[in-house]
JSON list of C-alpha atoms in Angstrom, two decimals:
[
{"chain": "P", "resi": 84, "resn": "MET", "atom": "CA", "xyz": [-18.24, -88.74, -19.28]},
{"chain": "P", "resi": 85, "resn": "GLY", "atom": "CA", "xyz": [-15.39, -89.86, -17.11]},
{"chain": "P", "resi": 86, "resn": "GLN", "atom": "CA", "xyz": [-14.90, -93.15, -15.34]},
{"chain": "P", "resi": 87, "resn": "GLY", "atom": "CA", "xyz": [-17.93, -94.64, -13.65]},
{"chain": "P", "resi": 88, "resn": "GLY", "atom": "CA", "xyz": [-20.28, -91.96, -14.98]},
{"chain": "P", "resi": 89, "resn": "VAL", "atom": "CA", "xyz": [-18.55, -89.13, -13.12]},
{"chain": "P", "resi": 90, "resn": "PRO", "atom": "CA", "xyz": [-18.44, -85.89, -15.11]},
{"chain": "P", "resi": 91, "resn": "ARG", "atom": "CA", "xyz": [-15.01, -85.19, -16.55]},
{"chain": "P", "resi": 92, "resn": "ARG", "atom": "CA", "xyz": [-15.18, -81.62, -15.28]},
{"chain": "P", "resi": 93, "resn": "ALA", "atom": "CA", "xyz": [-15.04, -82.96, -11.72]},
{"chain": "P", "resi": 94, "resn": "GLN", "atom": "CA", "xyz": [-12.22, -85.41, -12.45]},
{"chain": "P", "resi": 95, "resn": "ALA", "atom": "CA", "xyz": [-10.22, -82.74, -14.30]},
{"chain": "P", "resi": 96, "resn": "HIS", "atom": "CA", "xyz": [-9.86, -80.76, -11.08]},
{"chain": "P", "resi": 97, "resn": "ASP", "atom": "CA", "xyz": [-8.87, -83.67, -8.83]},
{"chain": "P", "resi": 98, "resn": "GLY", "atom": "CA", "xyz": [-5.11, -83.25, -9.39]},
{"chain": "P", "resi": 99, "resn": "GLU", "atom": "CA", "xyz": [-5.28, -79.52, -8.72]},
{"chain": "P", "resi": 100, "resn": "LEU", "atom": "CA", "xyz": [-7.54, -80.11, -5.73]},
{"chain": "P", "resi": 101, "resn": "GLY", "atom": "CA", "xyz": [-5.27, -82.73, -4.19]},
{"chain": "P", "resi": 102, "resn": "ALA", "atom": "CA", "xyz": [-2.26, -80.44, -4.52]},
{"chain": "P", "resi": 103, "resn": "ALA", "atom": "CA", "xyz": [-4.16, -77.52, -3.02]},
{"chain": "P", "resi": 104, "resn": "VAL", "atom": "CA", "xyz": [-5.34, -79.60, -0.06]},
{"chain": "P", "resi": 105, "resn": "ALA", "atom": "CA", "xyz": [-1.78, -80.81, 0.61]},
{"chain": "P", "resi": 106, "resn": "ARG", "atom": "CA", "xyz": [-0.53, -77.20, 0.65]},
{"chain": "P", "resi": 107, "resn": "ALA", "atom": "CA", "xyz": [-3.45, -76.10, 2.81]},
{"chain": "P", "resi": 108, "resn": "GLN", "atom": "CA", "xyz": [-2.56, -78.78, 5.35]},
{"chain": "P", "resi": 109, "resn": "GLN", "atom": "CA", "xyz": [0.84, -77.09, 5.60]},
{"chain": "P", "resi": 110, "resn": "GLY", "atom": "CA", "xyz": [-0.86, -73.79, 6.48]},
{"chain": "P", "resi": 111, "resn": "ASP", "atom": "CA", "xyz": [-1.17, -72.23, 3.01]},
{"chain": "P", "resi": 112, "resn": "GLU", "atom": "CA", "xyz": [-4.36, -70.14, 3.26]},
{"chain": "P", "resi": 113, "resn": "ALA", "atom": "CA", "xyz": [-4.36, -69.32, -0.47]},
{"chain": "P", "resi": 114, "resn": "ALA", "atom": "CA", "xyz": [-4.31, -73.05, -1.25]},
{"chain": "P", "resi": 115, "resn": "PHE", "atom": "CA", "xyz": [-7.30, -73.58, 1.04]},
{"chain": "P", "resi": 116, "resn": "ALA", "atom": "CA", "xyz": [-9.12, -70.89, -0.95]},
{"chain": "P", "resi": 117, "resn": "VAL", "atom": "CA", "xyz": [-8.33, -72.81, -4.16]},
{"chain": "P", "resi": 118, "resn": "ALA", "atom": "CA", "xyz": [-9.75, -76.01, -2.66]},
{"chain": "P", "resi": 119, "resn": "TYR", "atom": "CA", "xyz": [-12.84, -74.10, -1.55]},
{"chain": "P", "resi": 120, "resn": "ARG", "atom": "CA", "xyz": [-13.43, -72.67, -5.04]},
{"chain": "P", "resi": 121, "resn": "ILE", "atom": "CA", "xyz": [-13.16, -76.14, -6.62]},
{"chain": "P", "resi": 122, "resn": "VAL", "atom": "CA", "xyz": [-15.41, -77.95, -4.13]},
{"chain": "P", "resi": 123, "resn": "GLN", "atom": "CA", "xyz": [-17.97, -75.34, -3.08]},
{"chain": "P", "resi": 124, "resn": "PRO", "atom": "CA", "xyz": [-20.19, -75.22, -6.22]},
{"chain": "P", "resi": 125, "resn": "GLY", "atom": "CA", "xyz": [-20.89, -78.96, -6.15]},
{"chain": "P", "resi": 126, "resn": "LEU", "atom": "CA", "xyz": [-21.22, -79.02, -2.37]},
{"chain": "P", "resi": 127, "resn": "LEU", "atom": "CA", "xyz": [-23.69, -76.14, -2.45]},
{"chain": "P", "resi": 128, "resn": "GLY", "atom": "CA", "xyz": [-25.75, -77.82, -5.17]},
{"chain": "P", "resi": 129, "resn": "TYR", "atom": "CA", "xyz": [-25.86, -81.00, -3.09]},
{"chain": "P", "resi": 130, "resn": "LEU", "atom": "CA", "xyz": [-26.96, -79.09, 0.02]},
{"chain": "P", "resi": 131, "resn": "ARG", "atom": "CA", "xyz": [-29.64, -77.22, -1.90]},
{"chain": "P", "resi": 132, "resn": "GLY", "atom": "CA", "xyz": [-31.08, -80.59, -2.80]},
{"chain": "P", "resi": 133, "resn": "ILE", "atom": "CA", "xyz": [-31.34, -81.47, 0.90]},
{"chain": "P", "resi": 134, "resn": "VAL", "atom": "CA", "xyz": [-32.07, -78.27, 2.82]},
{"chain": "P", "resi": 135, "resn": "GLY", "atom": "CA", "xyz": [-33.21, -75.87, 0.09]},
{"chain": "P", "resi": 136, "resn": "ASP", "atom": "CA", "xyz": [-32.77, -72.19, 0.85]},
{"chain": "P", "resi": 137, "resn": "ASP", "atom": "CA", "xyz": [-30.72, -72.88, 3.99]},
{"chain": "P", "resi": 138, "resn": "ALA", "atom": "CA", "xyz": [-27.89, -74.40, 1.94]},
{"chain": "P", "resi": 139, "resn": "GLU", "atom": "CA", "xyz": [-25.58, -71.39, 2.25]},
{"chain": "P", "resi": 140, "resn": "ASP", "atom": "CA", "xyz": [-25.77, -71.45, 6.07]},
{"chain": "P", "resi": 141, "resn": "VAL", "atom": "CA", "xyz": [-25.25, -75.21, 6.23]},
{"chain": "P", "resi": 142, "resn": "ALA", "atom": "CA", "xyz": [-22.32, -74.95, 3.81]},
{"chain": "P", "resi": 143, "resn": "SER", "atom": "CA", "xyz": [-20.72, -72.30, 6.02]},
{"chain": "P", "resi": 144, "resn": "ASP", "atom": "CA", "xyz": [-20.99, -74.59, 9.04]},
{"chain": "P", "resi": 145, "resn": "ALA", "atom": "CA", "xyz": [-19.54, -77.45, 7.01]},
{"chain": "P", "resi": 146, "resn": "TRP", "atom": "CA", "xyz": [-16.55, -75.39, 5.86]},
{"chain": "P", "resi": 147, "resn": "LEU", "atom": "CA", "xyz": [-15.80, -74.32, 9.43]},
{"chain": "P", "resi": 148, "resn": "GLU", "atom": "CA", "xyz": [-15.61, -78.01, 10.36]},
{"chain": "P", "resi": 149, "resn": "ILE", "atom": "CA", "xyz": [-13.59, -78.85, 7.22]},
{"chain": "P", "resi": 150, "resn": "ALA", "atom": "CA", "xyz": [-11.07, -76.12, 8.07]},
{"chain": "P", "resi": 151, "resn": "ARG", "atom": "CA", "xyz": [-10.88, -77.20, 11.70]},
{"chain": "P", "resi": 152, "resn": "ASP", "atom": "CA", "xyz": [-10.30, -80.88, 10.91]},
{"chain": "P", "resi": 153, "resn": "LEU", "atom": "CA", "xyz": [-8.21, -80.47, 7.75]},
{"chain": "P", "resi": 154, "resn": "GLY", "atom": "CA", "xyz": [-5.07, -81.74, 9.45]},
{"chain": "P", "resi": 155, "resn": "ARG", "atom": "CA", "xyz": [-6.76, -85.10, 10.02]},
{"chain": "P", "resi": 156, "resn": "PHE", "atom": "CA", "xyz": [-7.69, -85.63, 6.37]},
{"chain": "P", "resi": 157, "resn": "LYS", "atom": "CA", "xyz": [-5.65, -88.19, 4.44]},
{"chain": "P", "resi": 158, "resn": "GLY", "atom": "CA", "xyz": [-6.25, -88.72, 0.74]},
{"chain": "P", "resi": 159, "resn": "ASP", "atom": "CA", "xyz": [-6.25, -87.24, -2.75]},
{"chain": "P", "resi": 160, "resn": "GLY", "atom": "CA", "xyz": [-8.49, -84.71, -4.49]},
{"chain": "P", "resi": 161, "resn": "ALA", "atom": "CA", "xyz": [-11.33, -87.18, -5.09]},
{"chain": "P", "resi": 162, "resn": "GLY", "atom": "CA", "xyz": [-11.04, -88.29, -1.48]},
{"chain": "P", "resi": 163, "resn": "PHE", "atom": "CA", "xyz": [-11.32, -84.69, -0.29]},
{"chain": "P", "resi": 164, "resn": "ARG", "atom": "CA", "xyz": [-14.54, -84.21, -2.25]},
{"chain": "P", "resi": 165, "resn": "GLY", "atom": "CA", "xyz": [-16.00, -87.29, -0.58]},
{"chain": "P", "resi": 166, "resn": "TRP", "atom": "CA", "xyz": [-14.77, -86.26, 2.87]},
{"chain": "P", "resi": 167, "resn": "SER", "atom": "CA", "xyz": [-16.18, -82.75, 2.53]},
{"chain": "P", "resi": 168, "resn": "ALA", "atom": "CA", "xyz": [-19.50, -84.13, 1.25]},
{"chain": "P", "resi": 169, "resn": "THR", "atom": "CA", "xyz": [-19.72, -86.40, 4.31]},
{"chain": "P", "resi": 170, "resn": "ILE", "atom": "CA", "xyz": [-19.21, -83.45, 6.64]},
{"chain": "P", "resi": 171, "resn": "ALA", "atom": "CA", "xyz": [-21.74, -81.37, 4.71]},
{"chain": "P", "resi": 172, "resn": "ARG", "atom": "CA", "xyz": [-24.30, -84.18, 4.86]},
{"chain": "P", "resi": 173, "resn": "HIS", "atom": "CA", "xyz": [-23.91, -84.49, 8.63]},
{"chain": "P", "resi": 174, "resn": "ARG", "atom": "CA", "xyz": [-24.42, -80.74, 9.03]},
{"chain": "P", "resi": 175, "resn": "ALA", "atom": "CA", "xyz": [-27.47, -80.90, 6.74]},
{"chain": "P", "resi": 176, "resn": "LEU", "atom": "CA", "xyz": [-29.05, -83.74, 8.72]},
{"chain": "P", "resi": 177, "resn": "ASP", "atom": "CA", "xyz": [-28.36, -81.86, 11.96]},
{"chain": "P", "resi": 178, "resn": "HIS", "atom": "CA", "xyz": [-30.07, -78.84, 10.43]},
{"chain": "P", "resi": 179, "resn": "LEU", "atom": "CA", "xyz": [-33.10, -80.90, 9.42]},
{"chain": "P", "resi": 180, "resn": "ARG", "atom": "CA", "xyz": [-33.38, -82.34, 12.93]},
{"chain": "P", "resi": 181, "resn": "ARG", "atom": "CA", "xyz": [-33.25, -78.87, 14.43]},
{"chain": "P", "resi": 182, "resn": "GLN", "atom": "CA", "xyz": [-35.93, -77.71, 12.01]},
{"chain": "P", "resi": 183, "resn": "LYS", "atom": "CA", "xyz": [-37.97, -80.84, 12.81]},
{"chain": "P", "resi": 184, "resn": "VAL", "atom": "CA", "xyz": [-38.14, -81.60, 9.11]},
{"chain": "P", "resi": 185, "resn": "ARG", "atom": "CA", "xyz": [-38.35, -85.33, 8.54]},
{"chain": "P", "resi": 186, "resn": "PRO", "atom": "CA", "xyz": [-36.62, -86.80, 5.48]},
{"chain": "P", "resi": 187, "resn": "ARG", "atom": "CA", "xyz": [-39.04, -87.87, 2.76]},
{"chain": "P", "resi": 188, "resn": "PRO", "atom": "CA", "xyz": [-39.62, -91.64, 3.10]},
{"chain": "P", "resi": 189, "resn": "THR", "atom": "CA", "xyz": [-39.18, -93.92, 0.14]},
{"chain": "P", "resi": 190, "resn": "THR", "atom": "CA", "xyz": [-42.53, -95.48, -0.79]},
{"chain": "P", "resi": 191, "resn": "LEU", "atom": "CA", "xyz": [-43.12, -98.93, -2.20]},
{"chain": "P", "resi": 192, "resn": "GLU", "atom": "CA", "xyz": [-44.13, -97.44, -5.54]},
{"chain": "P", "resi": 193, "resn": "GLN", "atom": "CA", "xyz": [-40.81, -95.63, -5.74]},
{"chain": "P", "resi": 194, "resn": "ASP", "atom": "CA", "xyz": [-38.91, -98.78, -4.86]},
{"chain": "P", "resi": 195, "resn": "VAL", "atom": "CA", "xyz": [-40.34, -100.82, -7.72]},
{"chain": "P", "resi": 196, "resn": "LEU", "atom": "CA", "xyz": [-39.29, -98.45, -10.52]},
{"chain": "P", "resi": 197, "resn": "GLU", "atom": "CA", "xyz": [-37.55, -100.49, -13.21]},
{"chain": "P", "resi": 198, "resn": "LEU", "atom": "CA", "xyz": [-33.92, -99.88, -14.00]},
{"chain": "P", "resi": 199, "resn": "PRO", "atom": "CA", "xyz": [-33.18, -98.72, -17.53]},
{"chain": "P", "resi": 200, "resn": "GLY", "atom": "CA", "xyz": [-32.47, -101.59, -19.91]},
{"chain": "P", "resi": 201, "resn": "THR", "atom": "CA", "xyz": [-29.59, -99.76, -21.59]},
{"chain": "P", "resi": 202, "resn": "GLY", "atom": "CA", "xyz": [-27.26, -96.93, -20.64]},
{"chain": "P", "resi": 203, "resn": "SER", "atom": "CA", "xyz": [-28.91, -94.48, -23.05]},
{"chain": "P", "resi": 204, "resn": "THR", "atom": "CA", "xyz": [-31.44, -92.88, -20.69]},
{"chain": "P", "resi": 205, "resn": "TYR", "atom": "CA", "xyz": [-28.92, -92.90, -17.85]},
{"chain": "P", "resi": 206, "resn": "ASP", "atom": "CA", "xyz": [-26.28, -91.16, -19.97]},
{"chain": "P", "resi": 207, "resn": "GLN", "atom": "CA", "xyz": [-28.82, -88.71, -21.33]},
{"chain": "P", "resi": 208, "resn": "ALA", "atom": "CA", "xyz": [-29.88, -87.75, -17.82]},
{"chain": "P", "resi": 209, "resn": "LEU", "atom": "CA", "xyz": [-26.27, -87.40, -16.69]},
{"chain": "P", "resi": 210, "resn": "GLU", "atom": "CA", "xyz": [-25.59, -84.99, -19.54]},
{"chain": "P", "resi": 211, "resn": "SER", "atom": "CA", "xyz": [-28.83, -83.05, -19.06]},
{"chain": "P", "resi": 212, "resn": "ILE", "atom": "CA", "xyz": [-28.62, -82.71, -15.31]},
{"chain": "P", "resi": 213, "resn": "SER", "atom": "CA", "xyz": [-26.13, -79.89, -15.64]},
{"chain": "P", "resi": 214, "resn": "THR", "atom": "CA", "xyz": [-29.06, -77.67, -16.60]},
{"chain": "P", "resi": 215, "resn": "GLU", "atom": "CA", "xyz": [-30.76, -75.65, -13.89]},
{"chain": "P", "resi": 216, "resn": "HIS", "atom": "CA", "xyz": [-34.17, -77.08, -14.76]},
{"chain": "P", "resi": 217, "resn": "ALA", "atom": "CA", "xyz": [-32.99, -80.68, -14.39]},
{"chain": "P", "resi": 218, "resn": "LEU", "atom": "CA", "xyz": [-31.34, -79.89, -11.06]},
{"chain": "P", "resi": 219, "resn": "ALA", "atom": "CA", "xyz": [-34.61, -78.39, -9.84]},
{"chain": "P", "resi": 220, "resn": "LEU", "atom": "CA", "xyz": [-36.38, -81.65, -10.74]},
{"chain": "P", "resi": 221, "resn": "VAL", "atom": "CA", "xyz": [-33.97, -83.60, -8.51]},
{"chain": "P", "resi": 222, "resn": "ARG", "atom": "CA", "xyz": [-35.72, -82.24, -5.43]},
{"chain": "P", "resi": 223, "resn": "GLY", "atom": "CA", "xyz": [-38.88, -84.04, -6.50]},
{"chain": "P", "resi": 224, "resn": "LEU", "atom": "CA", "xyz": [-37.18, -87.44, -6.39]},
{"chain": "P", "resi": 225, "resn": "PRO", "atom": "CA", "xyz": [-37.40, -89.83, -3.43]},
{"chain": "P", "resi": 226, "resn": "ARG", "atom": "CA", "xyz": [-34.74, -88.84, -0.93]},
{"chain": "P", "resi": 227, "resn": "ASP", "atom": "CA", "xyz": [-32.43, -91.82, -1.47]},
{"chain": "P", "resi": 228, "resn": "GLN", "atom": "CA", "xyz": [-32.50, -91.29, -5.22]},
{"chain": "P", "resi": 229, "resn": "ALA", "atom": "CA", "xyz": [-32.01, -87.52, -4.93]},
{"chain": "P", "resi": 230, "resn": "GLU", "atom": "CA", "xyz": [-28.97, -87.90, -2.68]},
{"chain": "P", "resi": 231, "resn": "ALA", "atom": "CA", "xyz": [-27.41, -90.56, -4.90]},
{"chain": "P", "resi": 232, "resn": "VAL", "atom": "CA", "xyz": [-27.89, -88.41, -8.00]},
{"chain": "P", "resi": 233, "resn": "LEU", "atom": "CA", "xyz": [-26.61, -85.25, -6.30]},
{"chain": "P", "resi": 234, "resn": "LEU", "atom": "CA", "xyz": [-23.49, -86.97, -4.99]},
{"chain": "P", "resi": 235, "resn": "ARG", "atom": "CA", "xyz": [-22.71, -88.71, -8.28]},
{"chain": "P", "resi": 236, "resn": "VAL", "atom": "CA", "xyz": [-23.47, -85.86, -10.67]},
{"chain": "P", "resi": 237, "resn": "VAL", "atom": "CA", "xyz": [-23.34, -82.57, -8.77]},
{"chain": "P", "resi": 238, "resn": "VAL", "atom": "CA", "xyz": [-20.52, -83.34, -6.32]},
{"chain": "P", "resi": 239, "resn": "GLY", "atom": "CA", "xyz": [-18.85, -85.67, -8.85]},
{"chain": "P", "resi": 240, "resn": "LEU", "atom": "CA", "xyz": [-18.19, -88.68, -6.62]},
{"chain": "P", "resi": 241, "resn": "ASP", "atom": "CA", "xyz": [-17.79, -92.19, -7.98]},
{"chain": "P", "resi": 242, "resn": "GLY", "atom": "CA", "xyz": [-20.08, -94.97, -6.79]},
{"chain": "P", "resi": 243, "resn": "PRO", "atom": "CA", "xyz": [-17.98, -96.28, -3.88]},
{"chain": "P", "resi": 244, "resn": "ALA", "atom": "CA", "xyz": [-17.28, -92.74, -2.61]},
{"chain": "P", "resi": 245, "resn": "ALA", "atom": "CA", "xyz": [-20.97, -91.84, -2.74]},
{"chain": "P", "resi": 246, "resn": "ALA", "atom": "CA", "xyz": [-21.78, -95.05, -0.87]},
{"chain": "P", "resi": 247, "resn": "ARG", "atom": "CA", "xyz": [-19.31, -94.12, 1.88]},
{"chain": "P", "resi": 248, "resn": "VAL", "atom": "CA", "xyz": [-20.90, -90.69, 2.27]},
{"chain": "P", "resi": 249, "resn": "LEU", "atom": "CA", "xyz": [-24.37, -92.22, 2.57]},
{"chain": "P", "resi": 250, "resn": "GLY", "atom": "CA", "xyz": [-23.28, -95.17, 4.71]},
{"chain": "P", "resi": 251, "resn": "LYS", "atom": "CA", "xyz": [-24.83, -97.63, 2.25]},
{"chain": "P", "resi": 252, "resn": "ARG", "atom": "CA", "xyz": [-23.63, -100.47, 0.04]},
{"chain": "P", "resi": 253, "resn": "PRO", "atom": "CA", "xyz": [-22.31, -99.34, -3.36]},
{"chain": "P", "resi": 254, "resn": "GLY", "atom": "CA", "xyz": [-24.92, -101.51, -5.08]},
{"chain": "P", "resi": 255, "resn": "ALA", "atom": "CA", "xyz": [-27.77, -99.79, -3.23]},
{"chain": "P", "resi": 256, "resn": "VAL", "atom": "CA", "xyz": [-26.44, -96.36, -4.15]},
{"chain": "P", "resi": 257, "resn": "ARG", "atom": "CA", "xyz": [-25.89, -97.41, -7.76]},
{"chain": "P", "resi": 258, "resn": "THR", "atom": "CA", "xyz": [-29.48, -98.67, -7.94]},
{"chain": "P", "resi": 259, "resn": "ALA", "atom": "CA", "xyz": [-30.85, -95.46, -6.39]},
{"chain": "P", "resi": 260, "resn": "ALA", "atom": "CA", "xyz": [-28.85, -93.36, -8.84]},
{"chain": "P", "resi": 261, "resn": "TYR", "atom": "CA", "xyz": [-30.11, -95.38, -11.83]},
{"chain": "P", "resi": 262, "resn": "ARG", "atom": "CA", "xyz": [-33.70, -95.12, -10.66]},
{"chain": "P", "resi": 263, "resn": "GLY", "atom": "CA", "xyz": [-33.40, -91.40, -10.02]},
{"chain": "P", "resi": 264, "resn": "LEU", "atom": "CA", "xyz": [-31.71, -90.73, -13.34]},
{"chain": "P", "resi": 265, "resn": "LYS", "atom": "CA", "xyz": [-34.27, -92.83, -15.21]},
{"chain": "P", "resi": 266, "resn": "ARG", "atom": "CA", "xyz": [-37.07, -90.84, -13.64]},
{"chain": "P", "resi": 267, "resn": "LEU", "atom": "CA", "xyz": [-35.29, -87.61, -14.56]},
{"chain": "P", "resi": 268, "resn": "ALA", "atom": "CA", "xyz": [-34.72, -88.82, -18.11]},
{"chain": "P", "resi": 269, "resn": "ASP", "atom": "CA", "xyz": [-38.43, -89.63, -18.41]},
{"chain": "P", "resi": 270, "resn": "GLN", "atom": "CA", "xyz": [-39.36, -86.17, -17.11]},
{"chain": "P", "resi": 271, "resn": "LEU", "atom": "CA", "xyz": [-36.82, -84.38, -19.29]},
{"chain": "P", "resi": 272, "resn": "GLY", "atom": "CA", "xyz": [-37.91, -86.33, -22.35]},
{"chain": "P", "resi": 273, "resn": "GLY", "atom": "CA", "xyz": [-41.61, -85.66, -21.83]},
{"chain": "P", "resi": 274, "resn": "GLU", "atom": "CA", "xyz": [-43.56, -82.72, -23.14]},
{"chain": "P", "resi": 275, "resn": "GLY", "atom": "CA", "xyz": [-45.23, -80.21, -20.84]},
{"chain": "P", "resi": 276, "resn": "VAL", "atom": "CA", "xyz": [-42.88, -80.61, -17.89]},
{"chain": "P", "resi": 277, "resn": "THR", "atom": "CA", "xyz": [-43.50, -77.66, -15.60]},
{"chain": "P", "resi": 278, "resn": "ASP", "atom": "CA", "xyz": [-40.68, -75.77, -13.98]},
{"chain": "P", "resi": 279, "resn": "ASP", "atom": "CA", "xyz": [-42.15, -75.44, -10.53]},
{"chain": "P", "resi": 280, "resn": "GLY", "atom": "CA", "xyz": [-39.10, -76.56, -8.55]},
{"chain": "P", "resi": 281, "resn": "PRO", "atom": "CA", "xyz": [-36.68, -74.31, -6.66]},
{"chain": "P", "resi": 282, "resn": "ARG", "atom": "CA", "xyz": [-34.81, -72.26, -9.23]},
{"chain": "P", "resi": 283, "resn": "THR", "atom": "CA", "xyz": [-31.66, -72.05, -7.14]},
{"chain": "P", "resi": 284, "resn": "LEU", "atom": "CA", "xyz": [-30.80, -75.77, -7.00]},
{"chain": "P", "resi": 285, "resn": "GLY", "atom": "CA", "xyz": [-27.49, -76.47, -8.64]},
{"chain": "P", "resi": 286, "resn": "GLU", "atom": "CA", "xyz": [-26.78, -72.85, -9.41]},
{"chain": "P", "resi": 287, "resn": "SER", "atom": "CA", "xyz": [-23.08, -72.43, -10.05]},
{"chain": "P", "resi": 288, "resn": "THR", "atom": "CA", "xyz": [-20.94, -69.45, -9.19]}
]
């Protein structure tokens, strides 16, 4: 794992991504395509966790806005991932409002889940969540936990960046991610877990 629990595969591309974004801001269309290829898989996985089968359409709307406003972006590769995730989230919430789909509320029972005592279950879930089955299970989490996990693990944001996307305090996002990952670790470690979630969540291209 990389710093702050962010997968190394995401961090490894940040230098390349930052350079591509800088060139794209100067009008280099090929560089924009490079940035798209680096960011799109994680962004699509995140959107699938929010809007399901409509993720492709929402992602297309998000990329139109990203391309339109690219000149206003200031930051590095990691910053671009956070900025693009914020735009995608806004488009997803707009989509849900249009569809009159209300976000799943967090219940009291979900709020009182205990945090893991050690990092073992958390790390195990982080490593396992790259599997399609684990990503499908994310959609069964409470919404705040699902979004925190998707942003941290699928998009590859660090805690503060994920908090900015969600408009919450870093501590609240960190807690939601721990709770979500603990629940996933419990599910992944149990016998007889059924694979009845959407099979497309987190699918990479």
